[in-house]
Structures are given as C-alpha cells and as structure tokens.
C-alpha cells in the first residue's frame, strides 16, 4: 500500500452515497507532508514527459498544483468555476456537472493563459465521473494545446471517469484508486 | 522597490473602478517564483512568531498558504465560501461581503480544524476592505484560538481594511501596499 492509500485508510471517512471525505488532509485542512509526497509521486510518474504548463481547477487542486509546480518551475493555471460564464469575455469556457454541489458549472480559463502547442499536465485532487477533467481537456483543446498527462491524487475507480479517460487514450496516473468502499463496514479496497 | 512591487508594475493591469488585476501571476495563472518569494518574505517577517496553523480562504490564498506552509510544516486550513452555510453542521461560520462578486458570502471552517489556544497565522493574496480577513479572525475567535499575525501579498492601502486591522492591534504585514492607482495614466504609487 502506498503513502496515500495508507493515509486514506487512517483518516478518510466514508459517508453514505459513496462519498469519501478526506477533508482533514486534502480538501479543507491540508497536510503539507502528504501534498509534498503527492507532488513528488506525480513528478516521478511523468518523469519522461515534457510539460510547459500545469492546469488545475479551483479550489483543492491548487495546493497540489502549487507544490508540483515547485518541482517543475513552469506556470500553473487554475481554471475558475462559476454558475454563469460567457465566452465573449476573452475566455475559454466549458461545462462540468458538480455531483458535490448538484449543479452545472461553467469552467473557464482566460485566453492569455493557454496557448497553442503548449504541453499541458492536468492535475486534480479527485477523479470520479471525470466531469471537471473533461472540461479542462476541452479547454486545452480549444486553446490548441496538447494534454500530455493527467495526474490525480484519488480516483474513485467505481465511477466512470478513469475508465473513459483511459479509453480515450489519455495518460492518466492516479496515486490511489478506490475499487470498493463499504459505508456500513467503513472499509476501502484499493486497486492493485 | 521590492520584488512584488516590481512585478505589479510590470504585469498588473489597472481597471476602472480602482481594480488591480494580477491574474497573470497570482489570481489565475500562478508564477511559482513569485509565490516562493512571497512565502519566504512572510516567513521572514513573522520569524519571531510561533505558529500552530495557517489559515487562508479559497481560492487564490491557497497557493500562497501552501508554499508558506512548505516552510512552516504546520497544517494549513482553507476556509470555504458559499452563498449559504449554517452553523448547525459542525462549522464555525462568519460573513463577508465580496466586492468582486457583489454578494454576501458565508465563510466557514469545519470545527475539527480549528482548536482552542491555537496560534493562527492568517494569510491571503489581497486585502482591500478587509471583509474576508475579518471573517477569518471571527472564526479563529469562535474556535478560541489566537490570531498571531496576518500576512498579505497585496494591500490596497486606499481602502480601509489595513487601517482598521492595525487600529485593532493586529500584526499585519503586507508585502506591497498600494497608496494610489491612476487608471487613466496606468500608474501605481506604493507606500514607502
């Protein structure tokens, strides 16, 4: 078991409805030792990939992206979310349904911050249905850039996001992949 | 002129209505070299202060808090914003009016992540009217903690937030304090 799986088992809380709360080290309180390890692990897994820019989405993704960037020294861009955003205002805009907030969000990046031919590494804290990551991919493609990899801390392997991205041919690296969670027994099984 | 003032002069855009956009290195795209310098400068300015926890507010504050924490090795907590939040759900809640979004936001921190007697360093990217920082102070006090300092990247010195916090006796350190901005001439004067 790797450091993140160990941490999830010790600190994660399973809630009814297939929800994993890791608020105490990643999504609300941040344990910098874990963030450092996540960043080092992602850098290592993408060691053979040239990266011009790191793209994430507010808010929790920013901590991972910042620490990863401390190792890469390229610009980070964090996409913003709002209930409404139009593309007339010099933005690349895509849509993502948030299961957490039960609403469709616009996700956007101001045009100056993504450029044609840039090799973009997308990072985020969670991957479930893949709505946010697909919106980020769409935005990179609108800008004419290339998605060279997707680095995720925790993938909920029971949901379809990871499978779809792999089928689409993206290089996806998730540090912990949850295969099964049992709310009543409070047990988690990770993918080998 | 310090590194941040220089960067603001070279990259900041003054918009009508006393708005300073520094989207290309702090609020949307992140220049990690500047974030590192901000973190080092804040650490240095608070070198004589014992800190148990760093508190910020989503979203842009997270990058600064993460990098600062890389130097401190204490937990970071980022307060969350929502249009509605109630305190029955195990949260410390306060209110802050957002001039950017023209709405009153609830700001909250889950109770387990702030504890009595903790010495809390508050950090944020911008200080203008001080609504967000006052909400964070309120939350620390609700938890029974102590605010040992407030570290800010950019203070808009023409607005009242900084003056109020200093009058209230808080130790406030802002790396760049804008004394005056002129939209038509696109000039900025910093406080000495």
PDB file of C-alpha atoms in Angstrom, chain B residues 75-184:
ATOM      1  CA  UNK B  75      -1.360  22.294   8.984  1.00  0.00           C
ATOM      2  CA  UNK B  76      -2.993  24.735   6.588  1.00  0.00           C
ATOM      3  CA  UNK B  77      -6.730  25.222   6.658  1.00  0.00           C
ATOM      4  CA  UNK B  78      -8.568  26.981   3.880  1.00  0.00           C
ATOM      5  CA  UNK B  79     -11.918  28.471   4.776  1.00  0.00           C
ATOM      6  CA  UNK B  80     -14.645  27.790   2.272  1.00  0.00           C
ATOM      7  CA  UNK B  81     -17.127  30.215   0.801  1.00  0.00           C
ATOM      8  CA  UNK B  82     -20.712  29.617  -0.105  1.00  0.00           C
ATOM      9  CA  UNK B  83     -23.785  31.725  -0.534  1.00  0.00           C
ATOM     10  CA  UNK B  84     -25.437  29.766   2.226  1.00  0.00           C
ATOM     11  CA  UNK B  85     -23.963  27.923   5.163  1.00  0.00           C
ATOM     12  CA  UNK B  86     -25.433  27.229   8.534  1.00  0.00           C
ATOM     13  CA  UNK B  87     -23.586  26.599  11.734  1.00  0.00           C
ATOM     14  CA  UNK B  88     -25.673  23.605  12.794  1.00  0.00           C
ATOM     15  CA  UNK B  89     -23.499  21.377  10.668  1.00  0.00           C
ATOM     16  CA  UNK B  90     -20.403  21.451  12.872  1.00  0.00           C
ATOM     17  CA  UNK B  91     -18.965  24.607  11.352  1.00  0.00           C
ATOM     18  CA  UNK B  92     -17.661  27.949  12.507  1.00  0.00           C
ATOM     19  CA  UNK B  93     -19.437  30.428  10.224  1.00  0.00           C
ATOM     20  CA  UNK B  94     -18.915  34.123   9.554  1.00  0.00           C
ATOM     21  CA  UNK B  95     -19.990  36.540   6.833  1.00  0.00           C
ATOM     22  CA  UNK B  96     -18.013  38.544   4.295  1.00  0.00           C
ATOM     23  CA  UNK B  97     -19.250  40.810   1.567  1.00  0.00           C
ATOM     24  CA  UNK B  98     -17.390  40.192  -1.678  1.00  0.00           C
ATOM     25  CA  UNK B  99     -16.855  43.380  -3.673  1.00  0.00           C
ATOM     26  CA  UNK B 100     -15.624  41.281  -6.583  1.00  0.00           C
ATOM     27  CA  UNK B 101     -18.817  39.228  -6.760  1.00  0.00           C
ATOM     28  CA  UNK B 102     -21.169  41.812  -5.238  1.00  0.00           C
ATOM     29  CA  UNK B 103     -22.681  39.373  -2.779  1.00  0.00           C
ATOM     30  CA  UNK B 104     -22.600  38.422   0.867  1.00  0.00           C
ATOM     31  CA  UNK B 105     -20.810  35.114   1.315  1.00  0.00           C
ATOM     32  CA  UNK B 106     -20.783  32.781   4.236  1.00  0.00           C
ATOM     33  CA  UNK B 107     -17.249  31.824   5.146  1.00  0.00           C
ATOM     34  CA  UNK B 108     -16.823  28.660   7.148  1.00  0.00           C
ATOM     35  CA  UNK B 109     -14.349  26.240   8.666  1.00  0.00           C
ATOM     36  CA  UNK B 110     -15.354  22.801   9.929  1.00  0.00           C
ATOM     37  CA  UNK B 111     -14.976  22.707  13.695  1.00  0.00           C
ATOM     38  CA  UNK B 112     -12.390  19.920  13.934  1.00  0.00           C
ATOM     39  CA  UNK B 113      -9.838  22.021  12.045  1.00  0.00           C
ATOM     40  CA  UNK B 114      -9.514  24.929  14.474  1.00  0.00           C
ATOM     41  CA  UNK B 115      -8.846  24.383  18.143  1.00  0.00           C
ATOM     42  CA  UNK B 116      -8.747  26.454  21.343  1.00  0.00           C
ATOM     43  CA  UNK B 117      -5.401  28.105  22.123  1.00  0.00           C
ATOM     44  CA  UNK B 118      -4.033  27.556  18.620  1.00  0.00           C
ATOM     45  CA  UNK B 119      -1.783  30.320  17.354  1.00  0.00           C
ATOM     46  CA  UNK B 120      -3.071  31.065  13.876  1.00  0.00           C
ATOM     47  CA  UNK B 121      -1.335  32.961  11.096  1.00  0.00           C
ATOM     48  CA  UNK B 122      -3.868  34.266   8.573  1.00  0.00           C
ATOM     49  CA  UNK B 123      -2.657  34.714   5.001  1.00  0.00           C
ATOM     50  CA  UNK B 124      -4.348  35.963   1.880  1.00  0.00           C
ATOM     51  CA  UNK B 125      -3.459  37.327  -1.529  1.00  0.00           C
ATOM     52  CA  UNK B 126      -5.374  40.634  -1.348  1.00  0.00           C
ATOM     53  CA  UNK B 127      -6.509  42.956   1.393  1.00  0.00           C
ATOM     54  CA  UNK B 128      -8.962  45.686   0.433  1.00  0.00           C
ATOM     55  CA  UNK B 129     -11.885  46.423   2.741  1.00  0.00           C
ATOM     56  CA  UNK B 130     -10.812  43.539   4.953  1.00  0.00           C
ATOM     57  CA  UNK B 131     -14.130  41.686   4.862  1.00  0.00           C
ATOM     58  CA  UNK B 132     -12.572  38.265   4.268  1.00  0.00           C
ATOM     59  CA  UNK B 133      -9.822  38.738   6.866  1.00  0.00           C
ATOM     60  CA  UNK B 134     -12.316  39.945   9.466  1.00  0.00           C
ATOM     61  CA  UNK B 135     -14.427  36.851   8.805  1.00  0.00           C
ATOM     62  CA  UNK B 136     -11.346  34.660   9.314  1.00  0.00           C
ATOM     63  CA  UNK B 137     -10.474  36.478  12.565  1.00  0.00           C
ATOM     64  CA  UNK B 138     -14.046  35.994  13.768  1.00  0.00           C
ATOM     65  CA  UNK B 139     -13.810  32.263  13.017  1.00  0.00           C
ATOM     66  CA  UNK B 140     -10.483  31.890  14.870  1.00  0.00           C
ATOM     67  CA  UNK B 141     -12.012  33.635  17.880  1.00  0.00           C
ATOM     68  CA  UNK B 142     -15.126  31.442  17.747  1.00  0.00           C
ATOM     69  CA  UNK B 143     -12.755  28.473  17.973  1.00  0.00           C
ATOM     70  CA  UNK B 144     -10.949  30.026  20.950  1.00  0.00           C
ATOM     71  CA  UNK B 145      -7.719  30.494  19.048  1.00  0.00           C
ATOM     72  CA  UNK B 146      -5.360  33.441  18.794  1.00  0.00           C
ATOM     73  CA  UNK B 147      -4.537  35.411  15.640  1.00  0.00           C
ATOM     74  CA  UNK B 148      -0.762  35.877  15.872  1.00  0.00           C
ATOM     75  CA  UNK B 149      -0.415  37.644  12.556  1.00  0.00           C
ATOM     76  CA  UNK B 150      -1.907  38.490   9.200  1.00  0.00           C
ATOM     77  CA  UNK B 151       0.276  38.133   6.119  1.00  0.00           C
ATOM     78  CA  UNK B 152      -0.908  39.696   2.879  1.00  0.00           C
ATOM     79  CA  UNK B 153       0.643  39.846  -0.559  1.00  0.00           C
ATOM     80  CA  UNK B 154      -1.063  42.983  -1.887  1.00  0.00           C
ATOM     81  CA  UNK B 155      -2.818  45.550   0.290  1.00  0.00           C
ATOM     82  CA  UNK B 156      -4.926  48.215  -1.339  1.00  0.00           C
ATOM     83  CA  UNK B 157      -3.917  50.974   1.037  1.00  0.00           C
ATOM     84  CA  UNK B 158      -6.575  53.369  -0.269  1.00  0.00           C
ATOM     85  CA  UNK B 159      -9.259  51.057   1.141  1.00  0.00           C
ATOM     86  CA  UNK B 160      -9.951  50.747   4.824  1.00  0.00           C
ATOM     87  CA  UNK B 161      -9.091  47.104   5.613  1.00  0.00           C
ATOM     88  CA  UNK B 162      -5.449  47.609   6.554  1.00  0.00           C
ATOM     89  CA  UNK B 163      -6.084  50.705   8.657  1.00  0.00           C
ATOM     90  CA  UNK B 164      -8.852  49.001  10.627  1.00  0.00           C
ATOM     91  CA  UNK B 165      -6.775  45.880  11.312  1.00  0.00           C
ATOM     92  CA  UNK B 166      -3.806  47.968  12.504  1.00  0.00           C
ATOM     93  CA  UNK B 167      -6.081  50.079  14.728  1.00  0.00           C
ATOM     94  CA  UNK B 168      -7.494  46.869  16.171  1.00  0.00           C
ATOM     95  CA  UNK B 169      -3.953  45.940  17.161  1.00  0.00           C
ATOM     96  CA  UNK B 170      -3.312  43.075  14.754  1.00  0.00           C
ATOM     97  CA  UNK B 171       0.160  42.497  13.484  1.00  0.00           C
ATOM     98  CA  UNK B 172      -0.397  42.976   9.779  1.00  0.00           C
ATOM     99  CA  UNK B 173       2.369  42.529   7.242  1.00  0.00           C
ATOM    100  CA  UNK B 174       1.623  43.385   3.623  1.00  0.00           C
ATOM    101  CA  UNK B 175       4.411  42.913   1.104  1.00  0.00           C
ATOM    102  CA  UNK B 176       3.123  45.541  -1.327  1.00  0.00           C
ATOM    103  CA  UNK B 177       0.858  48.380  -0.211  1.00  0.00           C
ATOM    104  CA  UNK B 178      -0.749  50.394  -2.967  1.00  0.00           C
ATOM    105  CA  UNK B 179      -1.126  54.035  -1.972  1.00  0.00           C
ATOM    106  CA  UNK B 180      -2.589  55.318  -5.186  1.00  0.00           C
ATOM    107  CA  UNK B 181      -3.585  53.991  -8.584  1.00  0.00           C
ATOM    108  CA  UNK B 182      -4.416  56.050 -11.620  1.00  0.00           C
ATOM    109  CA  UNK B 183      -6.476  54.249 -14.212  1.00  0.00           C
ATOM    110  CA  UNK B 184      -6.072  56.847 -16.966  1.00  0.00           C
TER     111      UNK B 184
END
